[in-house]
Coordinates of C-alpha atoms in Angstrom, one line a residue:
Chain A
M1 CA 41.9 -19.2 124.3
S2 CA 39.3 -20.0 121.6
A3 CA 36.0 -21.7 122.3
P4 CA 35.6 -25.2 120.8
V5 CA 34.6 -25.2 117.2
P6 CA 31.2 -26.8 116.7
P7 CA 30.6 -29.2 113.9
R8 CA 30.0 -27.5 110.6
T9 CA 26.6 -28.1 108.9
G10 CA 27.1 -28.8 105.2
A11 CA 30.8 -29.5 105.7
A12 CA 30.6 -31.8 102.8
S13 CA 31.7 -29.0 100.5
A14 CA 35.4 -28.5 100.0
P15 CA 37.2 -25.7 101.8
V16 CA 38.0 -22.7 99.5
V17 CA 40.1 -20.8 102.0
V18 CA 41.8 -22.1 105.1
Y19 CA 43.4 -19.8 107.7
E20 CA 46.0 -21.6 109.9
N21 CA 47.3 -19.7 112.9
V22 CA 47.6 -16.5 110.8
R23 CA 49.7 -13.7 112.4
K24 CA 50.2 -10.1 111.3
S25 CA 51.9 -7.2 113.1
F26 CA 52.2 -3.5 112.2
G27 CA 55.3 -2.4 114.0
T28 CA 54.7 -3.2 117.6
F29 CA 51.0 -3.6 117.2
T30 CA 49.7 -7.2 116.8
A31 CA 46.8 -7.1 114.4
L32 CA 46.3 -10.8 114.1
N33 CA 47.5 -13.1 116.8
G34 CA 47.0 -16.6 115.4
V35 CA 43.7 -16.8 113.6
S36 CA 42.4 -20.1 112.4
F37 CA 39.1 -21.0 110.6
Q38 CA 38.0 -22.1 107.2
V39 CA 35.6 -21.0 104.4
N40 CA 33.9 -23.7 102.5
K41 CA 32.6 -23.6 99.0
G42 CA 29.2 -21.8 98.7
E43 CA 29.3 -20.5 102.2
V44 CA 28.8 -17.0 103.5
V45 CA 31.2 -16.4 106.4
C46 CA 30.7 -13.2 108.3
L47 CA 33.5 -11.7 110.3
I48 CA 32.2 -9.6 113.2
G49 CA 33.8 -7.9 116.2
P50 CA 34.8 -4.5 117.5
S51 CA 36.7 -2.0 115.3
G52 CA 40.5 -2.7 115.3
S53 CA 40.0 -6.4 116.2
G54 CA 41.7 -7.6 113.0
K55 CA 38.7 -8.6 110.7
S56 CA 39.6 -6.2 107.9
T57 CA 43.3 -7.1 108.2
L58 CA 42.6 -10.8 107.8
L59 CA 40.4 -10.0 104.8
R60 CA 43.2 -8.0 103.2
C61 CA 45.7 -10.8 103.9
T62 CA 43.4 -13.2 102.0
N63 CA 44.2 -11.6 98.7
A64 CA 47.6 -10.4 99.9
L65 CA 46.9 -6.7 99.8
E66 CA 48.7 -7.1 103.2
K67 CA 51.2 -9.9 103.7
H68 CA 50.7 -12.0 106.8
D69 CA 53.9 -12.6 108.9
G70 CA 53.1 -16.0 110.3
G71 CA 50.9 -19.1 109.8
R72 CA 49.4 -20.1 106.5
I73 CA 46.5 -19.0 104.2
L74 CA 45.5 -21.8 101.8
F75 CA 43.5 -20.9 98.8
E76 CA 42.0 -24.0 97.2
G77 CA 44.5 -26.1 99.1
V78 CA 47.6 -24.1 98.0
P79 CA 49.4 -21.6 100.3
L80 CA 49.3 -18.0 99.0
P81 CA 52.4 -17.6 96.8
A82 CA 55.1 -15.1 98.0
D83 CA 56.0 -13.6 94.6
E84 CA 53.9 -10.8 93.1
K85 CA 53.6 -12.5 89.7
S86 CA 51.8 -15.6 91.0
L87 CA 49.7 -13.4 93.3
H88 CA 48.1 -11.7 90.2
G89 CA 46.7 -15.1 89.3
V90 CA 45.2 -15.7 92.8
R91 CA 43.8 -12.1 93.0
R92 CA 41.9 -12.3 89.8
R93 CA 40.0 -15.4 91.2
M94 CA 39.0 -13.4 94.3
G95 CA 36.6 -10.4 93.9
M96 CA 37.0 -7.6 96.4
V97 CA 34.6 -4.9 97.5
F98 CA 35.9 -2.0 99.6
Q99 CA 34.3 0.1 102.2
S100 CA 35.0 3.3 100.2
F101 CA 33.9 1.7 96.8
E102 CA 37.1 2.7 95.0
L103 CA 35.5 2.9 91.6
F104 CA 37.8 4.4 89.0
P105 CA 36.5 8.0 88.8
H106 CA 37.7 8.6 85.2
M107 CA 35.6 5.7 83.9
T108 CA 31.9 5.3 83.5
A109 CA 30.1 2.6 85.4
L110 CA 30.2 0.4 82.3
E111 CA 33.9 1.0 81.8
N112 CA 34.6 0.3 85.4
V113 CA 33.0 -3.2 85.0
C114 CA 34.8 -3.8 81.7
E115 CA 38.2 -2.8 83.1
G116 CA 39.1 -6.2 84.7
P117 CA 38.0 -8.4 81.8
V118 CA 39.7 -6.2 79.2
T119 CA 43.0 -5.3 81.0
V120 CA 43.5 -8.4 83.1
L121 CA 41.9 -11.2 81.1
G122 CA 42.5 -9.7 77.6
M123 CA 38.9 -10.0 76.6
S124 CA 37.6 -8.2 73.6
K125 CA 35.8 -4.9 74.2
A126 CA 32.6 -6.2 72.7
D127 CA 32.5 -9.3 74.8
A128 CA 33.4 -7.3 77.9
I129 CA 30.6 -4.8 77.2
T130 CA 28.1 -7.7 76.9
R131 CA 29.3 -9.2 80.2
A132 CA 29.3 -5.8 82.0
T133 CA 25.9 -4.9 80.7
A134 CA 24.4 -8.1 82.0
L135 CA 26.1 -7.6 85.4
L136 CA 24.9 -4.0 85.7
K137 CA 21.4 -5.2 85.0
K138 CA 21.8 -7.9 87.7
V139 CA 22.7 -5.2 90.3
G140 CA 19.8 -3.1 89.1
L141 CA 21.8 -0.4 87.4
A142 CA 21.3 -1.0 83.7
D143 CA 20.1 2.6 83.2
K144 CA 23.3 4.0 84.9
A145 CA 25.9 2.3 82.6
L146 CA 27.1 5.6 81.2
N147 CA 27.2 7.5 84.4
Y148 CA 30.5 8.5 86.0
P149 CA 30.9 7.5 89.7
A150 CA 30.6 11.1 90.8
N151 CA 27.0 11.1 89.5
L152 CA 26.0 7.9 91.4
S153 CA 24.8 7.6 95.0
G154 CA 26.9 5.7 97.5
G155 CA 24.6 2.7 97.2
Q156 CA 24.8 2.7 93.4
Q157 CA 28.6 3.1 93.5
Q158 CA 28.9 0.1 95.7
R159 CA 26.6 -2.0 93.5
V160 CA 28.8 -1.0 90.5
A161 CA 31.8 -2.1 92.5
I162 CA 30.2 -5.5 93.2
A163 CA 29.5 -5.8 89.4
R164 CA 33.2 -4.8 88.7
A165 CA 34.4 -7.6 91.0
L166 CA 31.9 -10.2 89.5
A167 CA 33.1 -9.4 86.0
M168 CA 36.2 -11.4 86.7
Q169 CA 34.0 -14.4 87.4
P170 CA 35.8 -15.0 90.7
D171 CA 35.7 -18.2 92.7
M172 CA 35.0 -16.1 95.9
M173 CA 34.1 -12.6 97.0
L174 CA 35.7 -10.6 99.8
F175 CA 33.6 -7.8 101.3
D176 CA 35.3 -5.2 103.5
E177 CA 32.6 -3.4 105.4
P178 CA 30.7 -2.8 102.2
T179 CA 27.9 -0.8 103.8
S180 CA 29.8 1.2 106.5
A181 CA 30.3 4.3 104.3
L182 CA 26.7 4.4 103.0
D183 CA 23.7 6.5 104.0
P184 CA 21.2 4.4 106.0
E185 CA 18.6 4.5 103.2
T186 CA 21.0 2.9 100.6
V187 CA 22.4 0.2 102.8
G188 CA 19.4 -2.1 102.0
E189 CA 20.0 -2.1 98.2
V190 CA 23.6 -3.2 98.6
L191 CA 22.7 -5.9 101.2
N192 CA 20.0 -7.2 98.8
V193 CA 22.5 -7.7 96.0
M194 CA 24.8 -9.5 98.4
K195 CA 22.0 -11.7 99.6
Q196 CA 21.1 -12.5 96.0
L197 CA 24.7 -13.5 95.4
A198 CA 24.7 -15.7 98.4
E199 CA 21.6 -17.5 97.2
E200 CA 23.3 -18.1 93.9
G201 CA 25.9 -20.1 95.8
M202 CA 28.8 -17.5 95.7
T203 CA 31.4 -18.2 98.3
M204 CA 31.7 -15.0 100.4
V205 CA 33.7 -13.6 103.3
V206 CA 32.0 -10.5 104.7
V207 CA 33.4 -8.1 107.3
T208 CA 30.4 -6.4 108.6
H209 CA 28.6 -4.5 111.4
E210 CA 25.2 -5.4 109.9
M211 CA 24.2 -8.0 112.5
A212 CA 20.7 -8.6 110.9
F213 CA 22.4 -9.4 107.6
A214 CA 24.9 -11.8 109.3
R215 CA 22.1 -13.4 111.3
R216 CA 20.0 -14.0 108.2
V217 CA 22.5 -14.7 105.4
A218 CA 25.6 -16.1 107.0
N219 CA 26.3 -19.9 107.2
W220 CA 29.1 -19.3 109.6
V221 CA 30.0 -16.4 111.9
V222 CA 33.5 -15.7 113.2
V223 CA 33.8 -13.3 116.2
F224 CA 37.1 -11.3 116.5
E225 CA 38.5 -9.6 119.4
A226 CA 42.0 -8.1 119.7
G227 CA 43.4 -10.0 116.8
A228 CA 42.0 -13.4 117.8
V229 CA 38.9 -15.4 117.1
I230 CA 37.0 -15.7 120.4
E231 CA 34.1 -17.7 119.0
Q232 CA 32.9 -19.1 115.8
G233 CA 29.8 -21.0 114.8
P234 CA 26.5 -20.9 112.9
P235 CA 24.5 -17.7 113.3
T236 CA 22.0 -19.4 115.6
Q237 CA 24.7 -20.1 118.1
I238 CA 26.4 -16.7 117.9
F239 CA 23.3 -14.6 118.0
D240 CA 21.0 -16.7 120.1
A241 CA 23.2 -18.6 122.4
P242 CA 26.8 -17.5 122.4
L243 CA 29.2 -19.7 124.2
V244 CA 31.6 -16.9 125.1
S245 CA 30.5 -14.1 127.4
R246 CA 32.5 -11.5 125.4
T247 CA 30.5 -12.3 122.3
K248 CA 27.4 -11.5 124.2
D249 CA 29.0 -8.3 125.5
F250 CA 29.9 -7.2 122.0
L251 CA 26.5 -7.9 120.6
S252 CA 24.7 -6.1 123.5
H253 CA 27.0 -3.1 122.9
L254 CA 25.5 -3.0 119.3
G255 CA 22.0 -3.2 120.8
W256 CA 21.5 -6.7 119.6
E257 CA 18.7 -8.3 121.6
G258 CA 18.7 -11.7 119.9
Chain B
M1 CA 54.4 65.7 76.6
T2 CA 53.8 64.6 73.1
L3 CA 53.5 61.0 72.2
D4 CA 54.8 59.5 69.0
W5 CA 53.4 56.1 68.5
S6 CA 55.0 55.7 65.1
I7 CA 58.1 54.4 67.0
V8 CA 56.2 51.3 67.7
W9 CA 55.1 50.7 64.1
D10 CA 58.6 51.5 62.8
N11 CA 60.1 48.8 65.0
R12 CA 57.3 46.3 64.4
W13 CA 59.6 43.6 62.9
L14 CA 62.1 43.9 65.8
L15 CA 59.3 43.6 68.3
L16 CA 57.8 40.6 66.4
Q17 CA 61.2 39.0 66.5
G18 CA 61.4 39.6 70.2
A19 CA 57.9 38.2 70.7
L20 CA 58.9 35.1 68.7
L21 CA 62.0 34.6 70.9
T22 CA 59.8 34.9 74.0
I23 CA 57.6 32.1 72.7
V24 CA 60.6 30.0 71.7
L25 CA 62.1 30.5 75.2
T26 CA 58.8 29.4 76.8
V27 CA 58.3 26.4 74.6
A28 CA 62.0 25.3 75.0
T29 CA 61.9 25.7 78.7
M30 CA 58.8 23.6 79.1
A31 CA 60.2 21.0 76.7
V32 CA 63.1 20.5 79.1
A33 CA 61.4 21.2 82.4
I34 CA 58.5 18.7 81.9
P35 CA 60.8 15.7 81.5
G36 CA 63.1 17.3 84.0
G37 CA 60.3 17.6 86.5
I38 CA 59.2 14.0 85.9
L39 CA 62.7 12.8 86.5
L40 CA 63.1 14.8 89.7
A41 CA 59.7 13.6 91.0
V42 CA 60.6 10.0 90.2
M43 CA 63.9 10.5 92.0
R44 CA 62.2 12.0 95.0
M45 CA 59.7 9.2 95.3
S46 CA 62.3 6.4 94.7
S47 CA 63.3 4.2 97.6
S48 CA 66.9 5.3 97.2
R49 CA 67.8 7.7 100.0
L50 CA 70.5 9.3 97.9
L51 CA 68.4 10.0 94.9
S52 CA 65.5 11.2 97.0
S53 CA 67.7 13.7 99.0
L54 CA 69.5 14.9 95.9
S55 CA 66.1 15.7 94.3
A56 CA 64.8 17.3 97.5
C57 CA 67.8 19.5 97.8
Y58 CA 67.6 20.6 94.2
V59 CA 64.0 21.4 94.4
E60 CA 64.1 23.3 97.7
L61 CA 67.1 25.3 96.4
F62 CA 65.8 26.4 93.1
R63 CA 62.2 26.9 94.2
N64 CA 63.2 29.2 97.0
I65 CA 65.6 31.7 95.4
P66 CA 64.5 34.4 93.1
L67 CA 64.6 33.5 89.4
I68 CA 66.5 36.7 88.5
L69 CA 69.2 35.6 90.9
I70 CA 69.5 32.3 89.1
V71 CA 69.7 34.2 85.8
Y72 CA 72.5 36.4 87.0
W73 CA 74.2 33.4 88.6
A74 CA 74.1 31.4 85.4
F75 CA 75.5 34.4 83.5
Y76 CA 78.3 35.4 85.8
V77 CA 79.2 32.3 87.8
L78 CA 78.8 29.4 85.3
P79 CA 81.8 30.7 83.2
L80 CA 83.9 30.9 86.4
M81 CA 83.4 27.3 87.3
P82 CA 86.3 24.9 86.8
L83 CA 84.4 23.3 83.9
G84 CA 84.8 26.7 82.1
I85 CA 81.3 26.5 80.6
T86 CA 80.7 29.5 78.3
L87 CA 77.3 29.8 76.8
D88 CA 75.7 32.4 74.7
A89 CA 73.1 34.6 76.3
F90 CA 70.1 32.7 75.0
T91 CA 71.3 29.3 76.2
T92 CA 72.3 30.8 79.6
G93 CA 68.8 32.3 80.0
L94 CA 67.3 29.0 79.0
V95 CA 69.4 27.1 81.5
A96 CA 68.3 29.5 84.3
L97 CA 64.6 29.1 83.4
C98 CA 64.9 25.3 83.2
L99 CA 66.6 25.1 86.6
N100 CA 63.7 27.0 88.1
V101 CA 60.7 25.6 86.3
S102 CA 62.0 21.9 86.6
A103 CA 61.9 22.4 90.4
Y104 CA 58.3 23.7 90.2
N105 CA 57.2 21.0 87.8
S106 CA 58.7 18.3 90.0
E107 CA 56.5 19.3 92.8
T108 CA 53.5 19.4 90.5
F109 CA 54.1 15.9 89.3
R110 CA 54.7 14.6 92.9
A111 CA 51.6 16.2 94.2
G112 CA 49.6 14.8 91.3
L113 CA 50.8 11.2 91.9
N114 CA 50.4 11.5 95.7
S115 CA 46.9 12.9 95.4
I116 CA 45.6 9.5 94.1
R117 CA 44.2 7.5 97.0
K118 CA 46.0 4.3 98.0
G119 CA 42.7 2.6 97.7
Q120 CA 42.7 3.1 93.9
V121 CA 45.9 1.1 93.5
E122 CA 44.5 -1.5 95.8
A123 CA 41.3 -1.8 93.8
A124 CA 43.3 -2.2 90.6
V125 CA 45.6 -4.8 92.2
A126 CA 42.7 -6.6 93.7
L127 CA 41.3 -7.1 90.2
G128 CA 44.5 -8.8 89.3
M129 CA 46.3 -6.0 87.6
T130 CA 50.1 -5.7 87.7
R131 CA 51.7 -2.6 89.2
S132 CA 52.4 -1.2 85.7
Q133 CA 48.9 -1.9 84.5
A134 CA 47.5 -0.1 87.6
L135 CA 49.9 2.8 86.9
R136 CA 48.9 3.0 83.3
R137 CA 45.1 2.4 83.5
V138 CA 44.3 3.9 86.9
I139 CA 47.0 6.2 88.4
L140 CA 48.3 8.2 85.4
P141 CA 44.9 9.0 83.8
Q142 CA 43.8 10.5 87.2
A143 CA 47.1 12.1 88.0
W144 CA 47.3 13.7 84.6
R145 CA 44.0 15.5 85.2
R146 CA 45.4 17.0 88.3
V147 CA 48.8 17.8 86.8
L148 CA 47.6 19.4 83.6
P149 CA 45.8 22.5 85.0
V150 CA 48.8 23.3 87.3
L151 CA 51.3 22.8 84.4
A152 CA 49.1 25.2 82.3
S153 CA 49.2 27.8 85.1
T154 CA 53.0 27.4 85.3
W155 CA 53.2 27.9 81.6
V156 CA 51.4 31.3 81.8
S157 CA 53.7 32.4 84.6
L158 CA 56.7 31.3 82.7
F159 CA 55.6 33.1 79.6
K160 CA 55.8 36.4 81.5
D161 CA 58.9 35.4 83.6
T162 CA 61.0 34.9 80.4
S163 CA 61.2 38.7 80.5
L164 CA 63.7 38.4 83.4
V165 CA 66.4 37.0 81.1
S166 CA 66.4 40.5 79.4
V167 CA 68.9 41.4 82.1
I168 CA 71.5 39.3 80.4
A169 CA 70.7 40.7 77.0
V170 CA 68.7 37.9 75.6
G171 CA 66.9 39.6 72.7
E172 CA 63.4 38.5 73.6
L173 CA 60.4 40.9 73.7
A174 CA 61.3 42.8 76.9
H175 CA 64.9 43.3 76.0
T176 CA 64.0 44.4 72.5
A177 CA 61.5 46.9 73.7
M178 CA 63.9 48.2 76.3
Q179 CA 66.6 48.6 73.7
I180 CA 64.3 50.6 71.4
R181 CA 63.3 52.7 74.4
S182 CA 66.8 53.6 75.4
Q183 CA 67.8 54.5 71.8
S184 CA 64.7 56.6 71.1
F185 CA 63.8 57.9 74.6
R186 CA 60.2 57.0 73.8
V187 CA 59.7 55.5 77.3
L188 CA 55.9 55.6 77.6
E189 CA 55.3 54.5 74.1
M190 CA 57.6 51.5 74.3
L191 CA 56.5 50.4 77.8
T192 CA 52.9 50.6 76.7
A193 CA 53.5 48.7 73.5
M194 CA 55.4 46.0 75.5
A195 CA 52.4 45.7 77.9
V196 CA 49.9 45.5 75.0
I197 CA 51.9 42.8 73.2
Y198 CA 52.4 40.7 76.4
W199 CA 48.8 41.1 77.2
M200 CA 47.6 40.1 73.7
L201 CA 49.8 37.0 73.8
G202 CA 49.1 36.2 77.4
Y203 CA 45.4 36.7 77.6
P204 CA 44.4 33.9 75.2
Q205 CA 46.8 31.6 77.0
A206 CA 45.2 32.5 80.4
K207 CA 41.7 31.8 78.9
L208 CA 43.0 28.5 77.5
V209 CA 44.2 27.6 81.0
D210 CA 40.8 28.5 82.5
W211 CA 39.2 26.2 79.9
I212 CA 41.7 23.4 80.8
H213 CA 40.8 23.8 84.5
R214 CA 37.1 23.5 83.7
K215 CA 37.6 20.6 81.3
F216 CA 40.2 18.5 83.1
G217 CA 39.9 19.7 86.7
V218 CA 38.9 16.8 89.0
K219 CA 35.4 17.0 90.4
E220 CA 35.2 14.8 93.4

């Protein structure tokens, strides 16, 4: 069913996550029907495809917010553990950014970013504040540290959410449609932060409808349809010369001209 | 018709005693009905079918019959039960109020916990928090802000509703004032005095509730 996988450029780096024939059903609905690909260290892998094609489900299976029913997901060579206790250890090494931000509304931007280091890592408040302040500066929000989420724009909230995830110093970042809930004028500021992260060598898996971003920033693009990977390859292949006609159909639906 | 307001002043210590008992009833009821409400809410949300339906039946029963009926029921029916429970009037009134307010509080707690988006727990868990850390750091601080204003409103209603236990001769403010009325036939004076006392005690509480709504109400 899948097109042949072309050789990976820069495949010298070790795989961080390997998906092997991953399956997931919700009742009678098959969300993932045997998905296989891998994410190498320092790579940006973009998952694209129509809504409901399983991209977000796969992302949520990666840190076990959803449990996959079949196949294997290996994180740094080890299958995801089944017990909740060991999963906490895995999750704190994967940062996650949600479509709807999910900042904690009863905490300031700074407190949101400190929360992981203090509660999960047991870091001292002072050290956490130092780390959080640096991260807020990195995402361009040093002056908003004491604002509550309700007093931040969508783009600002999402940048705080990225800082919150980075505060755990994760080995990789998962982005679940990070710009889909944003006003068009604030999409750019979030994408710029993500691009900067990519340039610093962060391993990233990004579910996105921002084709220009995927084209420019991704090292590898995986195209989903109906719970399966219909094509994967470097962005030049996917966007300029797709091997599968349905990839072309999907991109032309989005108005992508190449 | 001549009015004689001295009847109020002459009975000031009785009325004060009644007012104190009203306050004691309110505080005691809430002291039982808050943990009771939490227990019922936890039962309702538990995965056990039995506990969940027991709690649901309880809540739907006591929320949907008039409080005064529960008061009469506790007074006349409890002693007839095979257990042969005989309680004094105050305790009977307290039981009736607790049965009713626990049911309301349970719905308040349940709504408060359910109002927190699933994504909030996921965000906490994705950071590596355990379920109990997520509950403590993320869910409860938010749920509390939604629950507190509703509890405060319930409190103000309860303060006035305690007057219903006067029908079984609990000597709180309403009963005391009614007693003085029927002995002195000073109907207008005593009803007015009763209204003024309830208002003077209730108004600051209502203002406090408004303040709680403003301070803790969730703006989202």
